[in-house]
mmCIF file of C-alpha atoms in Angstrom:
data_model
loop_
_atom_site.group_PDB
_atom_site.id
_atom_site.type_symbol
_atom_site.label_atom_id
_atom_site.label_comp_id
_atom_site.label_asym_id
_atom_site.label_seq_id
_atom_site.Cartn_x
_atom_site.Cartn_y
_atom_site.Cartn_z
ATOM 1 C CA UNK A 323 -3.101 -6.943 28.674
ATOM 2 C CA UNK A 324 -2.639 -4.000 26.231
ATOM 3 C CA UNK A 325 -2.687 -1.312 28.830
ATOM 4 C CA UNK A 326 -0.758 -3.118 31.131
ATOM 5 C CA UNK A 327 1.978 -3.966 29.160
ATOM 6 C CA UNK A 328 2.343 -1.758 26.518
ATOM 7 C CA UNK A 329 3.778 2.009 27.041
ATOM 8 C CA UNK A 330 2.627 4.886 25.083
ATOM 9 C CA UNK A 331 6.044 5.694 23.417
ATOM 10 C CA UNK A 332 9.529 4.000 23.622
ATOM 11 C CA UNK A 333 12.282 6.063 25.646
ATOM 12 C CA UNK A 334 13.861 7.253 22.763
ATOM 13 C CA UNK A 335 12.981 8.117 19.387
ATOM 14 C CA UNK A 336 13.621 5.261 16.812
ATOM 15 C CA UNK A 337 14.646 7.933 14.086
ATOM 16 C CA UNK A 338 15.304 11.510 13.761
ATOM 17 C CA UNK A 339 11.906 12.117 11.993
ATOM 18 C CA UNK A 340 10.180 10.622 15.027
ATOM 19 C CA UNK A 341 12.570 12.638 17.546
ATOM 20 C CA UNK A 342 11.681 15.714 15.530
ATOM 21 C CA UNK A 343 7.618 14.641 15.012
ATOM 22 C CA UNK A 344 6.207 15.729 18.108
ATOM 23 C CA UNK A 345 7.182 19.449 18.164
ATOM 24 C CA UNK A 346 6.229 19.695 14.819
ATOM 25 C CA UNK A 347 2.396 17.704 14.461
ATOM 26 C CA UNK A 348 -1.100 19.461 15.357
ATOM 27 C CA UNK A 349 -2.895 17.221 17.656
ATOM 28 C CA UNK A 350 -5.932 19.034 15.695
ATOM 29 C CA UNK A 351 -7.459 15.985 13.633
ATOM 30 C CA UNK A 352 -9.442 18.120 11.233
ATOM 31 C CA UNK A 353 -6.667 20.431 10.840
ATOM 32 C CA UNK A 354 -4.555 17.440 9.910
ATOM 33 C CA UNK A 355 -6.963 16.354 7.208
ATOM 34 C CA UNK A 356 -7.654 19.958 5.488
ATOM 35 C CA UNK A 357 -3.658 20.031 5.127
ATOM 36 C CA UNK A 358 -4.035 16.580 3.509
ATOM 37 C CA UNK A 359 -6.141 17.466 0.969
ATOM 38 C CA UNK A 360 -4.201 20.655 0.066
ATOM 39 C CA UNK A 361 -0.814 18.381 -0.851
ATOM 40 C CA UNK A 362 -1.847 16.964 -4.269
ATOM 41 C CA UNK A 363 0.444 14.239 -4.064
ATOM 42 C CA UNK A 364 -1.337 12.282 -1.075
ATOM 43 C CA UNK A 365 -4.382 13.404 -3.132
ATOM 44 C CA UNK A 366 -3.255 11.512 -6.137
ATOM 45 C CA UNK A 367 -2.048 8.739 -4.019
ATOM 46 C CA UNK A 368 -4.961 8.293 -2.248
ATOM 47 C CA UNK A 369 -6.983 8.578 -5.550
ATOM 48 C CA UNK A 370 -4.532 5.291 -6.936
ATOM 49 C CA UNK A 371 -4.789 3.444 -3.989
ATOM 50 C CA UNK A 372 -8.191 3.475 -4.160
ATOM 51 C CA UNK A 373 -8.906 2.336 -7.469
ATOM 52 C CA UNK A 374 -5.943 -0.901 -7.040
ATOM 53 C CA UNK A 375 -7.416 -1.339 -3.605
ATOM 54 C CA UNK A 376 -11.120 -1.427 -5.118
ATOM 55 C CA UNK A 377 -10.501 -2.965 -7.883
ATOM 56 C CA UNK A 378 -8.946 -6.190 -5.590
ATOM 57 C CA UNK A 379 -12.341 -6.043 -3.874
ATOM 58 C CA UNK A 380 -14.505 -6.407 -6.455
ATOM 59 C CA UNK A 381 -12.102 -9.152 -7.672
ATOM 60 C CA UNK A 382 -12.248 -11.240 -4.645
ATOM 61 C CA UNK A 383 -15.708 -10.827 -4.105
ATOM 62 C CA UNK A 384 -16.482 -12.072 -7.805
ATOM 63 C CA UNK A 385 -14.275 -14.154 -8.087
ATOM 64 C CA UNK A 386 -15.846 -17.691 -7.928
ATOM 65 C CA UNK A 387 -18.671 -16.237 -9.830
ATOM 66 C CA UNK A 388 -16.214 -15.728 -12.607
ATOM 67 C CA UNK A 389 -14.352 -18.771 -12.587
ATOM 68 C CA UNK A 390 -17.679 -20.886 -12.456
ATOM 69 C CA UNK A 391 -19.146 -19.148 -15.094
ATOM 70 C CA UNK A 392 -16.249 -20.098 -17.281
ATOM 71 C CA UNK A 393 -15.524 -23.369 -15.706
ATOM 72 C CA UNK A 394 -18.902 -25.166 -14.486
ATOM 73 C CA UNK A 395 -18.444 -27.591 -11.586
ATOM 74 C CA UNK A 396 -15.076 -26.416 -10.413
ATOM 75 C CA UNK A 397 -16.633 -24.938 -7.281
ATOM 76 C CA UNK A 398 -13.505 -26.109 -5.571
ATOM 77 C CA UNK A 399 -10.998 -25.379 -7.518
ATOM 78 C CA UNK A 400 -12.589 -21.863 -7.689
ATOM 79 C CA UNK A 401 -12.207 -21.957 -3.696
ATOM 80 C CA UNK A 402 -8.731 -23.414 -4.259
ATOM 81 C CA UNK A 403 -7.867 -20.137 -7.076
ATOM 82 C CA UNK A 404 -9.069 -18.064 -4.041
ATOM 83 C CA UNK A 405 -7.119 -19.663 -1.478
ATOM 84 C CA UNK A 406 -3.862 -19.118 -4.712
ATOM 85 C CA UNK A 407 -4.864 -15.548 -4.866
ATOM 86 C CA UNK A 408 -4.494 -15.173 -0.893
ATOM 87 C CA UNK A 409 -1.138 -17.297 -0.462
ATOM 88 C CA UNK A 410 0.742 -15.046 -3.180
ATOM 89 C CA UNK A 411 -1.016 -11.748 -1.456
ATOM 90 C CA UNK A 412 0.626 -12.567 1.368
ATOM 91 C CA UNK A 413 4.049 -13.299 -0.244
ATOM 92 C CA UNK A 414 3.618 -10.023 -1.926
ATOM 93 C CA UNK A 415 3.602 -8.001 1.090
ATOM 94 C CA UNK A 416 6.570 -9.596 2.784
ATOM 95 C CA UNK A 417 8.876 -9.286 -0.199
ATOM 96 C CA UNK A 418 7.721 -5.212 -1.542
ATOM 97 C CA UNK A 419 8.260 -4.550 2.178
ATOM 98 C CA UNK A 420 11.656 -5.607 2.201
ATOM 99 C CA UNK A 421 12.536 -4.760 -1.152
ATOM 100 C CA UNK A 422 11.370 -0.839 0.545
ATOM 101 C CA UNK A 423 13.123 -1.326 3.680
ATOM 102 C CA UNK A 424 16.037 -1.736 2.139
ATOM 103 C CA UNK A 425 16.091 0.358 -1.267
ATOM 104 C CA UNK A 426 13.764 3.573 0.236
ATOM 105 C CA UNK A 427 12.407 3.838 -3.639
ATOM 106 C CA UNK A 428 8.909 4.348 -2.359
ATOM 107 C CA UNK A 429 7.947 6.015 -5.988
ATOM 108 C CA UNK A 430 9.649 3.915 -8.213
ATOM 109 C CA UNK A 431 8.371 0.777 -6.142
ATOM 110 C CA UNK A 432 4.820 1.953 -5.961
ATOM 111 C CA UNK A 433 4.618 2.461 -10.023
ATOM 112 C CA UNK A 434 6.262 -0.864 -10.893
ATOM 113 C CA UNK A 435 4.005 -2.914 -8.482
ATOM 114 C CA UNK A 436 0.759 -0.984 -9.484
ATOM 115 C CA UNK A 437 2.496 -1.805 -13.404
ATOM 116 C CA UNK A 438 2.890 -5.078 -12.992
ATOM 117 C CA UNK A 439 -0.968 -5.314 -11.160
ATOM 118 C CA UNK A 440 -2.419 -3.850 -14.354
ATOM 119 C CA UNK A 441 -0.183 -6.419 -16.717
ATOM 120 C CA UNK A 442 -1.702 -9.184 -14.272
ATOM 121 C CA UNK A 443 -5.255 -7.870 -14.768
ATOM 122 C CA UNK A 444 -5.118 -8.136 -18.423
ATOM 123 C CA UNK A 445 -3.577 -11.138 -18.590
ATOM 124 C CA UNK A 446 -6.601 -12.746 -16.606
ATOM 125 C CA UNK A 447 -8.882 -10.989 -18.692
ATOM 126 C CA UNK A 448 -8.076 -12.550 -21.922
ATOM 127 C CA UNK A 449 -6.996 -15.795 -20.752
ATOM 128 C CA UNK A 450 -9.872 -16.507 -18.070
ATOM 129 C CA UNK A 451 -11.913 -18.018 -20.732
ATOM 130 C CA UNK A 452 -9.128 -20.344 -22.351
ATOM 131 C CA UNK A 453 -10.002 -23.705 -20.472
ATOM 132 C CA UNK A 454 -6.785 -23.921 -19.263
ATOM 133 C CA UNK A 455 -7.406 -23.979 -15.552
ATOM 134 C CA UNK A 456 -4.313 -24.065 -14.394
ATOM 135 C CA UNK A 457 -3.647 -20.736 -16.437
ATOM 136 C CA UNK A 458 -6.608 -19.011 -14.254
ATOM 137 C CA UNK A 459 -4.428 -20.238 -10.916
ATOM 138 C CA UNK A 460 -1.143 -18.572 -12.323
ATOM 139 C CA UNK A 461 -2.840 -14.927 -13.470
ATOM 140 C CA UNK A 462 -4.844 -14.418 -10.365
ATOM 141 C CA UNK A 463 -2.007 -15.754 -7.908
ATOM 142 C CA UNK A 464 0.455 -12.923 -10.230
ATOM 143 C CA UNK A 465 -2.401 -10.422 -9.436
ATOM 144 C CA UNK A 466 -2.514 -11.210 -5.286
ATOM 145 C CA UNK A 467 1.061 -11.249 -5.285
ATOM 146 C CA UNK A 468 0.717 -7.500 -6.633
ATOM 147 C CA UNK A 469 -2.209 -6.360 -5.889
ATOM 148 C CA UNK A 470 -2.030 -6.697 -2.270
ATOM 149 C CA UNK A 471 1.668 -6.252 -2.043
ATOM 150 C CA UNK A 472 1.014 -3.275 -3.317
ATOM 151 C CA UNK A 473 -0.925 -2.281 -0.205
ATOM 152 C CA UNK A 474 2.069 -2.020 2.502
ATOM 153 C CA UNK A 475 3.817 0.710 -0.129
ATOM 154 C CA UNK A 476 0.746 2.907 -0.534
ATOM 155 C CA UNK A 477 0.795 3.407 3.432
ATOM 156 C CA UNK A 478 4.641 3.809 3.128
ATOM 157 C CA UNK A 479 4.803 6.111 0.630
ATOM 158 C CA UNK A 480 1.460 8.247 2.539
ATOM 159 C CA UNK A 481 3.464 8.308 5.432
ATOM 160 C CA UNK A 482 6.768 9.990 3.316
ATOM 161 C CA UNK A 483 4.729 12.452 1.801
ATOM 162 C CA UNK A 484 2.679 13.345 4.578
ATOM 163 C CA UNK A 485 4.877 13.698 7.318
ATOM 164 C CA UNK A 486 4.869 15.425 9.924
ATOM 165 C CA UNK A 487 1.094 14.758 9.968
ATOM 166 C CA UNK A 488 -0.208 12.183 11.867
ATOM 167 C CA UNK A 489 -0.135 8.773 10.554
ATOM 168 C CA UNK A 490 -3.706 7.564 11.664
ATOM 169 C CA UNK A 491 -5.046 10.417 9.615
ATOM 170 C CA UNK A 492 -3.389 9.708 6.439
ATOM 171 C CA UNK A 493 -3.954 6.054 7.180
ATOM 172 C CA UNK A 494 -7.493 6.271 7.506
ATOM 173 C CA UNK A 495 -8.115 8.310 4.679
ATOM 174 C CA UNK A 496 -6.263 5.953 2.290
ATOM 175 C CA UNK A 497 -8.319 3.103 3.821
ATOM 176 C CA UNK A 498 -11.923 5.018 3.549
ATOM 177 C CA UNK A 499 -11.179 5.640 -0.467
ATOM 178 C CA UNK A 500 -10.870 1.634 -1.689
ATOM 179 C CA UNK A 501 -14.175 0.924 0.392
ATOM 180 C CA UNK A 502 -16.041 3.604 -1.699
ATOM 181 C CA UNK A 503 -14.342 1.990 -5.157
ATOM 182 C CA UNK A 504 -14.469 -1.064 -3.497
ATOM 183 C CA UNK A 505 -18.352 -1.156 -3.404
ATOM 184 C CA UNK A 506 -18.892 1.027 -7.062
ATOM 185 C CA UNK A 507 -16.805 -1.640 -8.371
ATOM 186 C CA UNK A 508 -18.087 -4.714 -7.187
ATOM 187 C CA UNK A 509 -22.200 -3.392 -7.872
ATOM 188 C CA UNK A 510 -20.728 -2.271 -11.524
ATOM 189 C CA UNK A 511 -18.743 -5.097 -12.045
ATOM 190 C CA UNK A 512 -21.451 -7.506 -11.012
ATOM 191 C CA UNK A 513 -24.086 -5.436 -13.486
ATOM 192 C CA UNK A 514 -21.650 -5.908 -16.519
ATOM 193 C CA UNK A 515 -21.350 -9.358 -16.106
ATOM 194 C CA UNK A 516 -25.403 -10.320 -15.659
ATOM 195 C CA UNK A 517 -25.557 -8.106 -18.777
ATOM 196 C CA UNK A 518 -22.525 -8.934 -21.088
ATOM 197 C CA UNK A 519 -19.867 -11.481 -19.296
ATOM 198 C CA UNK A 520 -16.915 -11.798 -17.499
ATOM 199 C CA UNK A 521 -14.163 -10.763 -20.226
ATOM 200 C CA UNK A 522 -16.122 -6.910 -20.160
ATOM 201 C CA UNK A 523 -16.828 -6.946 -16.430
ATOM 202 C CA UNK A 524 -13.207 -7.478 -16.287
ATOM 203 C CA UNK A 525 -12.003 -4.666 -19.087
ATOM 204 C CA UNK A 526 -14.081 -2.387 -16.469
ATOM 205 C CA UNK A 527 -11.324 -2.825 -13.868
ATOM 206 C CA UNK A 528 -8.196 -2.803 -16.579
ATOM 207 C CA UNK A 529 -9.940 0.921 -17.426
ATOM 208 C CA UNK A 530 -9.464 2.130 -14.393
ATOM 209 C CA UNK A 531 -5.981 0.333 -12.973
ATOM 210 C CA UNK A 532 -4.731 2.135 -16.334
ATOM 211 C CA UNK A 533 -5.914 5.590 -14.728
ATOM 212 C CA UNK A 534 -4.141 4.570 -11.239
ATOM 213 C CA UNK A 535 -0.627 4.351 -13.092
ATOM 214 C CA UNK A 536 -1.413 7.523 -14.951
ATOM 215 C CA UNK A 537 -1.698 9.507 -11.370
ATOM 216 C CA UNK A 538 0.961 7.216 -9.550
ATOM 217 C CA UNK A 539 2.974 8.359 -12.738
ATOM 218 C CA UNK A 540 2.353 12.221 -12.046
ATOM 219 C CA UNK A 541 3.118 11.899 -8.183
ATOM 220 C CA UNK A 542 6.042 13.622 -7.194
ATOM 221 C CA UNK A 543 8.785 11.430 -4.744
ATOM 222 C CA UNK A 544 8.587 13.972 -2.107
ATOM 223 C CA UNK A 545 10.229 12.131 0.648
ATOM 224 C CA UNK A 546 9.609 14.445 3.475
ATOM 225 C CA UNK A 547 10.247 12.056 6.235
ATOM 226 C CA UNK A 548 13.437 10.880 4.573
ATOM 227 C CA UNK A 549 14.920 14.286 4.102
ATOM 228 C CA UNK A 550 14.879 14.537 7.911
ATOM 229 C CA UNK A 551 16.248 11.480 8.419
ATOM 230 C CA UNK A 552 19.407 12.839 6.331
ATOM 231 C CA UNK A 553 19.602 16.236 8.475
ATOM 232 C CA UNK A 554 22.405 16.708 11.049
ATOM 233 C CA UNK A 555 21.525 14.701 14.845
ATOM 234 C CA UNK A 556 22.734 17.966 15.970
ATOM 235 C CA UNK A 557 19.452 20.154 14.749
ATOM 236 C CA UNK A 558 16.900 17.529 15.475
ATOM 237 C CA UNK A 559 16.445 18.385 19.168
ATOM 238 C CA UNK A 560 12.994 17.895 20.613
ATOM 239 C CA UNK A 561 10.796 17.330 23.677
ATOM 240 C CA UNK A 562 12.268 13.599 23.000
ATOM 241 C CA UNK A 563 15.559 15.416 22.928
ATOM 242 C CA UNK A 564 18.815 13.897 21.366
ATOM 243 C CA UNK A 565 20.586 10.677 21.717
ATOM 244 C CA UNK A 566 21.406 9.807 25.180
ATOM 245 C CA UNK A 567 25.255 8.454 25.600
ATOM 246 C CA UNK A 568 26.192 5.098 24.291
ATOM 247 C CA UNK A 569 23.664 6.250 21.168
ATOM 248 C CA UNK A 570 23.793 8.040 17.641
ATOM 249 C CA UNK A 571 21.976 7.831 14.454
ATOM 250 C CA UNK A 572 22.894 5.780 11.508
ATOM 251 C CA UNK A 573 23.186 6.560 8.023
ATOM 252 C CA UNK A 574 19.436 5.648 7.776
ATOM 253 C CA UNK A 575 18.661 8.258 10.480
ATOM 254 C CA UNK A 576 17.421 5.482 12.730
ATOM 255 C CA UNK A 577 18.989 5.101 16.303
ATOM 256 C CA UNK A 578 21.993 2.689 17.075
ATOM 257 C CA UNK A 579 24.204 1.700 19.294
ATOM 258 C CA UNK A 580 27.564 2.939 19.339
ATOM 259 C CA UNK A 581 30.628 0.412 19.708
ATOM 260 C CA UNK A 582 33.556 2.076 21.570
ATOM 261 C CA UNK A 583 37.126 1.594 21.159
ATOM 262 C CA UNK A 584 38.651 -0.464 23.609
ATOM 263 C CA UNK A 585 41.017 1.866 25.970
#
């Protein structure tokens, strides 16, 4: 059904970027990736993704361990909190994805969100043991609705500083670096709280969520992709090639249609 139906590109470019993109990409994967790692801001992105990414892992995966070892025989409310946790995740991706579409403040986004994630971790660390249950479903549904809206602006803001490299490579490399925190964190976090408890287990993760807003801090809002969006229609020619009649681009630098006075 795929290869039937869907084509390999649309007619015409959506934006000028795109129109511009494929004069100006390597088809050369490895290339691609070398070049990567030589801009320190996808670096440092892909470093900070990687520990809020990881750091939600290890969350989800322990969570029910958590909340049952605070609150014994609540096995399904702890499925319930989970379920919470998902629900608000969800929410959190629609409304940071909007709130981007609309405002194209992929730094200032990014920081608040990953902000407002750490706030949300500490919160549930010092009030997870409170007996309030109904506390433990308001922190961790506050930390899916950031934590995993935060996901949708780390690929966003990849994409702005990385362009005119190939999405799948940045992509991919932001989604390789949470499974490697992703699995130190859950085997750590696991270890601390055998050893000395949830509340510690959890101060692991707050340690290094503060580090992730320390390098989203340094990152610099080099909107590459946006910058060409804001260039003159007139010198973005390409293989694509400009806007065909009845067509121009916005002031977003995306392709529209043009309404024509009545003669």
């Amino acid at each position: 059904m795929f290869v039937a139906v869907f084509k390999e590109k649309p007619k015409h470019p959506p934006s000028r970027a795109q129109s511009q993109k494929p004069a100006l990409t390597s088809s050369d994967a490895l290339s691609a990736i070398i070049r990567l790692f030589k801009n320190l801001n996808f670096v440092l992105l892909v470093i900070s993704y990687g520990l809020n990414a990881g750091a939600f892992y290890a969350l989800s995966t322990l969570l029910n361990r958590m909340v049952i070892l605070h609150y014994p025989g609540e096995e399904v409310n702890a499925g319930r909190i989970g379920l919470t946790m998902t629900i608000a995740g969800i929410l959190g991706t629609v409304i940071t994805g909007i709130w981007l579409d609309k405002t194209k403040t992929y730094k200032e986004t990014t920081l608040v969100v990953y902000i407002m994630t750490l706030v949300g971790m500490v919160v549930y660390t010092f009030t997870l043991n409170l007996a309030h249950l109904w506390v433990v479903f308001i922190t961790t549904g506050t930390m899916g609705f950031f934590m995993t809206g935060y996901l949708p602006l780390g690929f966003e803001f990849a994409v702005e500083l990385t362009y005119p490299e190939p999405e799948a490579v940045s992509a991919g490399l932001l989604n390789v670096c949470p499974q490697v925190f992703g699995i130190m964190f859950t085997i750590s976090q696991d270890q601390i709280i055998g050893k000395y408890g949830a509340m510690p287990a959890n101060i692991f993760l707050c340690v290094f969520l503060t580090l992730g807003v320390v390098l989203t801090a340094f990152i610099k809002a080099d909107l590459r992709r946006q910058k060409v969006n804001g260039k003159n229609p007139k010198n973005c020619s390409s293989s694509w090639g400009l806007p065909p009649d009845g067509l121009a681009w916005n002031s977003e630098g995306v392709m529209d249609r043009v309404l024509r006075p009545a003669t």
